[in-house]
Amino acid sequence: MNALLNFTRNNRLNSILLFAVYFIINLLFLTKYGIRQSFVPLNILIILFSGGNLLLFSLGKWSWLKKIWTEKSVYLLVTAIAVVYIAMCHVMKDPYKMNIDRWATLEFSLQHWIKGEYIYDTPNFMGNLSSYLPGQLLLSSVFYFLGNVGYLQVSAFLLFSYVIFLEFKGNFHRFLAILMLGISLAYIYEVVCKSDFISSFIAVAAFILFWSRKFKDDYFKKPFLLGIGIGILCLTRSAVIIPLIIFLLNPFIKTSWENKIKFGISFLLTAVILLASVLLPGKSVEHVLQYNPLNLQGQSNKFVMLFFIILSIILSFYVKKIETVFYYSAYILFFVMLSFVSEQYVTLGFSYQNNFFSTTYLAACLPFCIIGYCYTKQKAE
């Protein structure tokens, strides 16, 4: 354990590894989808991509560049990326021909959920079943009513930009974090496909940054509100419990019993209400046991997941600063998803063409990786 702690305290090594994770995730997306086009040879794409990332990694070394980044330039960057993202939400003119069902699964899941119908036993146009947890449906419902679920990714990007402005005072670090997410191939894929996977983890990362800044001295100053927030976030994606454990477990143990009870009641009420909204419409208990999000949502091996949860619990007691939460979360989420992807490749084969979905899971750690990397750049100054 001491070796692991010393490893994360090495700022230089941390910086290199966090950027390496960012690079690997996006490189996998490039190779996975670049191989399906014939306009530019894949090796040329990889060379250009590697050169661009090397330039991105080197930005902090050029001190004269840091003076160029002003608050105005950061706002312009956010605006430009948001506008491009909005345009990308309308790229798929006929999504049924794209052999991508993420947008459809989210839309019909929301339709069934809003009508009070069971969502986990109805296949979409590709024959796949929905695995959405109610917290994600709740967060996505606003954009369904706006007429385009793809706007969820635009809003997630704006939320990410907002908390970056709150947390980092240097315009260079703000610019760097926003740029890294904005040009990430993994996130661009999410925007074009109107997916929602990374947005769940952006919401958690944003919540952690906001809550730690708002209630720096006592995370449980508003236990009822905290319980509601955690109840919703825990029911977006199962893996989000890892950063939330690292962030809140130790403060939860240290807080008063009154706060524990208030938090527990609000958390359980929120979770029960949300779960009831998706499970009660089921035909029978047997039907729910057969068709439910825990069975349908992509999961790592139970023993592997248990190992990482235990590791998260242990590491939570070693968190002294907020940046440590992001370091630990980035690495653990990456290895959790890597174990799942590896398991899928062993099962389905190592061909990218035959395994459309798994690579996306690695992007779960992306917001934590980017924020953690920017912390290392800030500490290096």
Short mmCIF file of C-alpha atoms in Angstrom, two decimals:
data_model
loop_
_atom_site.label_atom_id
_atom_site.label_comp_id
_atom_site.label_asym_id
_atom_site.label_seq_id
_atom_site.Cartn_x
_atom_site.Cartn_y
_atom_site.Cartn_z
CA MET A 1 0.00 0.00 0.00
CA ASN A 2 2.86 2.38 0.79
CA ALA A 3 4.31 1.73 -2.66
CA LEU A 4 0.97 2.67 -4.22
CA LEU A 5 0.72 5.83 -2.13
CA ASN A 6 4.28 6.86 -2.96
CA PHE A 7 3.52 6.24 -6.60
CA THR A 8 0.62 8.71 -6.60
CA ARG A 9 2.71 11.25 -4.69
CA ASN A 10 5.31 11.32 -7.46
CA ASN A 11 3.92 14.28 -9.38
CA ARG A 12 6.07 13.82 -12.48
CA LEU A 13 5.28 10.13 -12.83
CA ASN A 14 1.63 10.80 -12.08
CA SER A 15 1.48 13.40 -14.82
CA ILE A 16 3.02 11.08 -17.41
CA LEU A 17 0.79 8.13 -16.53
CA LEU A 18 -2.44 10.13 -16.44
CA PHE A 19 -1.68 11.57 -19.85
CA ALA A 20 -0.73 8.09 -21.07
CA VAL A 21 -4.16 6.82 -20.00
CA TYR A 22 -5.79 9.73 -21.86
CA PHE A 23 -3.68 8.95 -24.93
CA ILE A 24 -4.41 5.21 -24.87
CA ILE A 25 -8.17 5.69 -24.57
CA ASN A 26 -8.32 8.02 -27.55
CA LEU A 27 -5.84 5.96 -29.57
CA LEU A 28 -8.10 2.93 -29.18
CA PHE A 29 -11.00 4.94 -30.56
CA LEU A 30 -8.85 6.12 -33.45
CA THR A 31 -7.75 2.61 -34.40
CA LYS A 32 -11.17 1.08 -33.84
CA TYR A 33 -13.00 3.47 -36.13
CA GLY A 34 -10.11 4.65 -38.30
CA ILE A 35 -9.74 1.15 -39.69
CA ARG A 36 -13.27 1.34 -41.08
CA GLN A 37 -12.51 4.20 -43.46
CA SER A 38 -10.32 4.27 -46.54
CA PHE A 39 -9.69 7.99 -47.03
CA VAL A 40 -6.53 8.20 -44.92
CA PRO A 41 -4.29 5.21 -44.12
CA LEU A 42 -4.50 4.20 -40.48
CA ASN A 43 -0.75 4.50 -39.92
CA ILE A 44 -0.86 8.13 -41.11
CA LEU A 45 -3.75 8.83 -38.73
CA ILE A 46 -1.80 7.31 -35.85
CA ILE A 47 1.30 9.38 -36.65
CA LEU A 48 -0.72 12.60 -36.83
CA PHE A 49 -2.63 11.70 -33.69
CA SER A 50 0.56 10.90 -31.77
CA GLY A 51 2.17 14.15 -32.90
CA GLY A 52 -0.85 16.15 -31.82
CA ASN A 53 -0.88 14.52 -28.40
CA LEU A 54 2.84 15.08 -27.98
CA LEU A 55 2.22 18.75 -28.69
CA LEU A 56 -0.63 18.78 -26.18
CA PHE A 57 1.57 17.15 -23.54
CA SER A 58 4.33 19.69 -24.18
CA LEU A 59 2.15 22.78 -23.80
CA GLY A 60 3.07 23.24 -20.17
CA LYS A 61 6.78 23.32 -21.00
CA TRP A 62 6.49 26.46 -23.07
CA SER A 63 6.13 29.22 -20.51
CA TRP A 64 5.54 31.90 -23.13
CA LEU A 65 2.38 30.10 -24.26
CA LYS A 66 0.83 30.33 -20.81
CA LYS A 67 0.75 34.11 -21.11
CA ILE A 68 -1.42 33.83 -24.20
CA TRP A 69 -4.22 32.05 -22.39
CA THR A 70 -6.58 34.65 -21.00
CA GLU A 71 -10.01 34.23 -19.50
CA LYS A 72 -11.46 35.49 -22.76
CA SER A 73 -9.63 32.82 -24.76
CA VAL A 74 -10.98 30.12 -22.45
CA TYR A 75 -14.54 31.39 -22.88
CA LEU A 76 -14.04 31.45 -26.64
CA LEU A 77 -12.80 27.87 -26.54
CA VAL A 78 -15.82 26.72 -24.54
CA THR A 79 -18.19 28.52 -26.90
CA ALA A 80 -16.52 27.16 -30.02
CA ILE A 81 -16.54 23.57 -28.80
CA ALA A 82 -20.14 23.83 -27.60
CA VAL A 83 -21.27 25.15 -30.99
CA VAL A 84 -19.42 22.36 -32.81
CA TYR A 85 -20.92 19.79 -30.45
CA ILE A 86 -24.44 21.09 -31.09
CA ALA A 87 -23.80 20.73 -34.82
CA MET A 88 -22.49 17.20 -34.26
CA CYS A 89 -25.74 16.28 -32.52
CA HIS A 90 -27.38 16.61 -35.94
CA VAL A 91 -24.74 14.76 -37.99
CA MET A 92 -26.67 11.49 -38.13
CA LYS A 93 -29.37 12.26 -40.68
CA ASP A 94 -30.50 8.65 -40.83
CA PRO A 95 -29.14 6.99 -37.67
CA TYR A 96 -30.84 3.69 -38.48
CA LYS A 97 -28.29 3.17 -41.27
CA MET A 98 -25.32 3.81 -38.96
CA ASN A 99 -25.68 0.51 -37.09
CA ILE A 100 -25.54 2.48 -33.83
CA ASP A 101 -28.34 2.11 -31.31
CA ARG A 102 -27.27 4.22 -28.35
CA TRP A 103 -29.48 7.19 -29.18
CA ALA A 104 -32.45 4.90 -29.86
CA THR A 105 -32.01 2.93 -26.64
CA LEU A 106 -31.94 6.10 -24.57
CA GLU A 107 -34.94 7.60 -26.38
CA PHE A 108 -37.22 4.60 -26.15
CA SER A 109 -36.14 3.95 -22.55
CA LEU A 110 -37.18 7.49 -21.66
CA GLN A 111 -40.45 7.10 -23.57
CA HIS A 112 -41.35 3.92 -21.68
CA TRP A 113 -40.18 5.31 -18.33
CA ILE A 114 -42.15 8.54 -18.65
CA LYS A 115 -45.28 6.53 -19.53
CA GLY A 116 -44.77 4.28 -16.52
CA GLU A 117 -43.95 1.21 -18.62
CA TYR A 118 -41.29 -1.42 -17.99
CA ILE A 119 -38.17 -0.61 -20.01
CA TYR A 120 -35.90 -3.64 -19.62
CA ASP A 121 -37.75 -6.22 -21.72
CA THR A 122 -38.25 -4.26 -24.95
CA PRO A 123 -35.55 -4.58 -27.65
CA ASN A 124 -34.58 -1.62 -29.80
CA PHE A 125 -34.30 -1.68 -33.59
CA MET A 126 -31.04 -3.65 -33.35
CA GLY A 127 -32.50 -6.19 -30.95
CA ASN A 128 -30.61 -4.93 -27.89
CA LEU A 129 -32.26 -4.44 -24.50
CA SER A 130 -32.04 -1.31 -22.39
CA SER A 131 -29.88 -1.34 -19.27
CA TYR A 132 -30.38 2.24 -18.11
CA LEU A 133 -30.50 2.91 -14.40
CA PRO A 134 -33.14 5.42 -13.26
CA GLY A 135 -30.64 8.07 -12.19
CA GLN A 136 -29.37 8.34 -15.75
CA LEU A 137 -32.93 8.46 -17.07
CA LEU A 138 -33.71 11.30 -14.68
CA LEU A 139 -30.68 13.32 -15.80
CA SER A 140 -31.41 12.63 -19.47
CA SER A 141 -35.14 13.38 -19.36
CA VAL A 142 -34.63 17.14 -19.69
CA PHE A 143 -32.94 16.69 -23.06
CA TYR A 144 -35.58 14.25 -24.25
CA PHE A 145 -38.18 16.98 -23.75
CA LEU A 146 -35.90 19.42 -25.58
CA GLY A 147 -36.15 17.12 -28.58
CA ASN A 148 -32.59 15.81 -28.85
CA VAL A 149 -30.96 13.50 -26.31
CA GLY A 150 -27.62 14.42 -27.86
CA TYR A 151 -27.77 17.75 -26.05
CA LEU A 152 -26.95 15.81 -22.88
CA GLN A 153 -23.33 15.58 -24.02
CA VAL A 154 -23.21 19.31 -24.79
CA SER A 155 -24.56 20.08 -21.33
CA ALA A 156 -22.12 17.65 -19.73
CA PHE A 157 -19.27 19.45 -21.49
CA LEU A 158 -20.55 22.82 -20.24
CA LEU A 159 -20.89 21.40 -16.72
CA PHE A 160 -17.32 20.12 -16.92
CA SER A 161 -16.15 23.56 -18.08
CA TYR A 162 -18.03 25.25 -15.23
CA VAL A 163 -16.42 23.18 -12.48
CA ILE A 164 -13.02 23.58 -14.12
CA PHE A 165 -13.48 27.34 -13.83
CA LEU A 166 -14.40 26.90 -10.17
CA GLU A 167 -11.48 24.66 -9.29
CA PHE A 168 -8.59 26.04 -11.34
CA LYS A 169 -7.67 29.70 -11.14
CA GLY A 170 -4.97 29.62 -13.80
CA ASN A 171 -6.33 30.18 -17.29
CA PHE A 172 -3.75 27.82 -18.76
CA HIS A 173 -5.02 24.91 -16.67
CA ARG A 174 -8.60 25.82 -17.50
CA PHE A 175 -7.78 25.95 -21.19
CA LEU A 176 -5.88 22.67 -21.03
CA ALA A 177 -8.62 20.72 -19.23
CA ILE A 178 -11.41 22.00 -21.48
CA LEU A 179 -9.35 21.42 -24.62
CA MET A 180 -8.45 17.87 -23.60
CA LEU A 181 -12.10 16.92 -23.19
CA GLY A 182 -13.23 18.95 -26.19
CA ILE A 183 -10.89 17.26 -28.68
CA SER A 184 -11.07 13.80 -27.11
CA LEU A 185 -12.07 11.28 -29.76
CA ALA A 186 -13.86 9.26 -27.10
CA TYR A 187 -16.08 12.19 -26.22
CA ILE A 188 -16.60 13.28 -29.82
CA TYR A 189 -17.85 9.76 -30.48
CA GLU A 190 -20.32 10.18 -27.61
CA VAL A 191 -21.60 13.44 -29.06
CA VAL A 192 -22.05 12.13 -32.60
CA CYS A 193 -23.72 8.91 -31.45
CA LYS A 194 -25.81 10.72 -28.82
CA SER A 195 -24.47 8.37 -26.23
CA ASP A 196 -24.54 9.11 -22.52
CA PHE A 197 -21.82 6.94 -21.01
CA ILE A 198 -19.13 9.50 -20.21
CA SER A 199 -21.70 12.07 -19.10
CA SER A 200 -22.45 9.96 -16.00
CA PHE A 201 -18.82 10.16 -14.92
CA ILE A 202 -18.59 13.86 -15.78
CA ALA A 203 -21.59 14.43 -13.51
CA VAL A 204 -19.85 12.58 -10.67
CA ALA A 205 -16.54 14.38 -11.20
CA ALA A 206 -18.35 17.72 -11.33
CA PHE A 207 -20.29 16.90 -8.18
CA ILE A 208 -17.10 15.98 -6.32
CA LEU A 209 -15.37 19.20 -7.35
CA PHE A 210 -18.38 21.37 -6.58
CA TRP A 211 -19.17 19.75 -3.23
CA SER A 212 -15.56 19.74 -2.05
CA ARG A 213 -15.26 23.44 -2.82
CA LYS A 214 -18.67 24.41 -1.45
CA PHE A 215 -18.33 22.43 1.80
CA LYS A 216 -14.58 22.19 2.13
CA ASP A 217 -14.56 22.01 5.93
CA ASP A 218 -17.46 19.58 6.31
CA TYR A 219 -18.81 17.51 3.43
CA PHE A 220 -21.81 16.53 5.56
CA LYS A 221 -22.94 20.05 6.37
CA LYS A 222 -26.04 19.42 4.22
CA PRO A 223 -26.63 15.68 4.78
CA PHE A 224 -30.15 15.56 3.31
CA LEU A 225 -29.09 17.30 0.12
CA LEU A 226 -25.95 15.19 -0.11
CA GLY A 227 -27.99 12.00 0.28
CA ILE A 228 -30.31 13.00 -2.56
CA GLY A 229 -27.39 13.86 -4.83
CA ILE A 230 -25.52 10.63 -4.09
CA GLY A 231 -28.72 8.62 -4.47
CA ILE A 232 -29.23 9.97 -7.98
CA LEU A 233 -25.58 9.65 -9.01
CA CYS A 234 -25.25 6.07 -7.74
CA LEU A 235 -28.12 5.12 -10.02
CA THR A 236 -26.53 6.41 -13.21
CA ARG A 237 -23.80 3.81 -13.73
CA SER A 238 -22.74 1.11 -11.30
CA ALA A 239 -19.04 2.01 -11.59
CA VAL A 240 -19.57 5.55 -10.27
CA ILE A 241 -19.60 4.15 -6.74
CA ILE A 242 -15.80 3.88 -6.93
CA PRO A 243 -15.01 7.63 -7.01
CA LEU A 244 -17.89 8.31 -4.61
CA ILE A 245 -16.49 5.81 -2.10
CA ILE A 246 -13.02 7.33 -2.37
CA PHE A 247 -14.46 10.81 -1.92
CA LEU A 248 -17.01 10.31 0.86
CA LEU A 249 -16.42 7.14 2.87
CA ASN A 250 -13.84 8.51 5.29
CA PRO A 251 -15.77 11.78 5.93
CA PHE A 252 -18.94 9.72 6.40
CA ILE A 253 -17.30 7.62 9.11
CA LYS A 254 -16.00 10.74 10.85
CA THR A 255 -19.25 12.73 10.78
CA SER A 256 -21.81 12.70 13.59
CA TRP A 257 -24.48 10.03 13.96
CA GLU A 258 -27.12 12.66 13.33
CA ASN A 259 -25.59 13.44 9.95
CA LYS A 260 -25.18 9.74 9.18
CA ILE A 261 -28.88 9.12 9.83
CA LYS A 262 -30.03 12.15 7.83
CA PHE A 263 -27.79 11.20 4.93
CA GLY A 264 -28.85 7.55 5.08
CA ILE A 265 -32.56 8.36 5.11
CA SER A 266 -32.39 10.78 2.17
CA PHE A 267 -30.10 8.44 0.22
CA LEU A 268 -32.35 5.42 0.73
CA LEU A 269 -35.54 7.35 -0.03
CA THR A 270 -34.05 8.71 -3.25
CA ALA A 271 -32.78 5.29 -4.32
CA VAL A 272 -36.04 3.52 -3.46
CA ILE A 273 -38.20 6.05 -5.32
CA LEU A 274 -36.00 5.91 -8.41
CA LEU A 275 -35.76 2.12 -8.41
CA ALA A 276 -39.50 1.80 -7.86
CA SER A 277 -40.12 3.96 -10.92
CA VAL A 278 -38.40 1.42 -13.18
CA LEU A 279 -39.09 -1.88 -11.39
CA LEU A 280 -42.72 -1.62 -10.24
CA PRO A 281 -44.10 -1.69 -13.82
CA GLY A 282 -42.59 -5.18 -14.23
CA LYS A 283 -45.04 -8.01 -14.91
CA SER A 284 -43.86 -10.12 -11.99
CA VAL A 285 -40.96 -10.61 -9.60
CA GLU A 286 -39.62 -13.39 -11.82
CA HIS A 287 -39.81 -11.11 -14.84
CA VAL A 288 -37.90 -8.37 -13.02
CA LEU A 289 -35.25 -10.84 -11.86
CA GLN A 290 -34.74 -11.93 -15.46
CA TYR A 291 -34.85 -8.48 -17.05
CA ASN A 292 -33.18 -5.86 -14.89
CA PRO A 293 -30.32 -3.39 -15.36
CA LEU A 294 -27.86 -5.32 -13.18
CA ASN A 295 -28.19 -8.34 -15.45
CA LEU A 296 -28.19 -6.32 -18.66
CA GLN A 297 -25.65 -3.57 -17.94
CA GLY A 298 -22.05 -4.38 -18.85
CA GLN A 299 -20.33 -5.55 -15.70
CA SER A 300 -16.86 -6.70 -14.83
CA ASN A 301 -16.34 -10.04 -13.15
CA LYS A 302 -17.96 -9.89 -9.70
CA PHE A 303 -14.76 -10.89 -7.91
CA VAL A 304 -12.73 -8.35 -9.87
CA MET A 305 -15.27 -5.65 -9.09
CA LEU A 306 -15.26 -6.64 -5.42
CA PHE A 307 -11.47 -6.35 -5.35
CA PHE A 308 -11.56 -2.82 -6.75
CA ILE A 309 -14.34 -1.78 -4.37
CA ILE A 310 -12.30 -3.03 -1.42
CA LEU A 311 -9.26 -1.20 -2.80
CA SER A 312 -11.35 1.98 -3.10
CA ILE A 313 -12.50 1.61 0.50
CA ILE A 314 -8.91 1.25 1.71
CA LEU A 315 -7.66 4.17 -0.37
CA SER A 316 -10.45 6.43 0.86
CA PHE A 317 -8.72 6.54 4.26
CA TYR A 318 -5.55 7.89 2.66
CA VAL A 319 -7.20 10.82 0.88
CA LYS A 320 -5.80 14.08 2.22
CA LYS A 321 -6.42 16.41 -0.70
CA ILE A 322 -9.12 16.56 -3.34
CA GLU A 323 -6.67 15.89 -6.17
CA THR A 324 -5.93 12.49 -4.64
CA VAL A 325 -9.56 11.51 -5.19
CA PHE A 326 -9.08 12.12 -8.91
CA TYR A 327 -5.76 10.27 -9.09
CA TYR A 328 -7.15 7.17 -7.41
CA SER A 329 -10.44 7.31 -9.30
CA ALA A 330 -8.75 7.66 -12.68
CA TYR A 331 -6.50 4.66 -12.18
CA ILE A 332 -9.05 2.37 -10.55
CA LEU A 333 -11.79 3.14 -13.09
CA PHE A 334 -9.33 2.53 -15.90
CA PHE A 335 -8.33 -0.87 -14.54
CA VAL A 336 -11.93 -1.82 -13.73
CA MET A 337 -12.95 -1.13 -17.30
CA LEU A 338 -9.77 -2.66 -18.69
CA SER A 339 -10.57 -5.89 -16.88
CA PHE A 340 -14.08 -5.86 -18.36
CA VAL A 341 -12.83 -5.08 -21.87
CA SER A 342 -10.18 -7.80 -21.61
CA GLU A 343 -12.84 -10.25 -20.52
CA GLN A 344 -14.99 -9.28 -23.50
CA TYR A 345 -12.10 -9.62 -25.93
CA VAL A 346 -11.30 -13.08 -24.60
CA THR A 347 -14.95 -14.04 -24.96
CA LEU A 348 -15.77 -12.35 -28.28
CA GLY A 349 -12.37 -12.20 -29.95
CA PHE A 350 -9.72 -9.54 -30.31
CA SER A 351 -11.02 -8.05 -33.55
CA TYR A 352 -12.16 -4.46 -33.18
CA GLN A 353 -14.71 -4.97 -35.94
CA ASN A 354 -16.38 -7.79 -34.03
CA ASN A 355 -16.40 -5.92 -30.74
CA PHE A 356 -18.14 -2.59 -31.24
CA PHE A 357 -18.95 -1.73 -27.68
CA SER A 358 -16.20 -2.60 -25.25
CA THR A 359 -13.67 0.12 -26.06
CA THR A 360 -16.15 2.76 -24.96
CA TYR A 361 -16.03 1.54 -21.37
CA LEU A 362 -12.41 2.61 -20.97
CA ALA A 363 -13.53 6.22 -21.34
CA ALA A 364 -15.23 6.07 -17.93
CA CYS A 365 -12.07 7.41 -16.32
CA LEU A 366 -11.66 10.25 -18.84
CA PRO A 367 -12.97 13.20 -16.75
CA PHE A 368 -11.01 12.05 -13.68
CA CYS A 369 -7.92 11.51 -15.78
CA ILE A 370 -8.08 14.99 -17.33
CA ILE A 371 -8.74 16.77 -14.03
CA GLY A 372 -6.05 14.74 -12.28
CA TYR A 373 -3.57 15.56 -15.03
CA CYS A 374 -4.30 19.27 -14.70
CA TYR A 375 -3.71 19.02 -10.96
CA THR A 376 -0.25 17.61 -11.67
CA LYS A 377 0.49 20.47 -14.08
CA GLN A 378 -0.65 22.96 -11.46
CA LYS A 379 1.54 21.39 -8.78
CA ALA A 380 4.56 21.42 -11.10
CA GLU A 381 4.54 25.20 -11.28
#
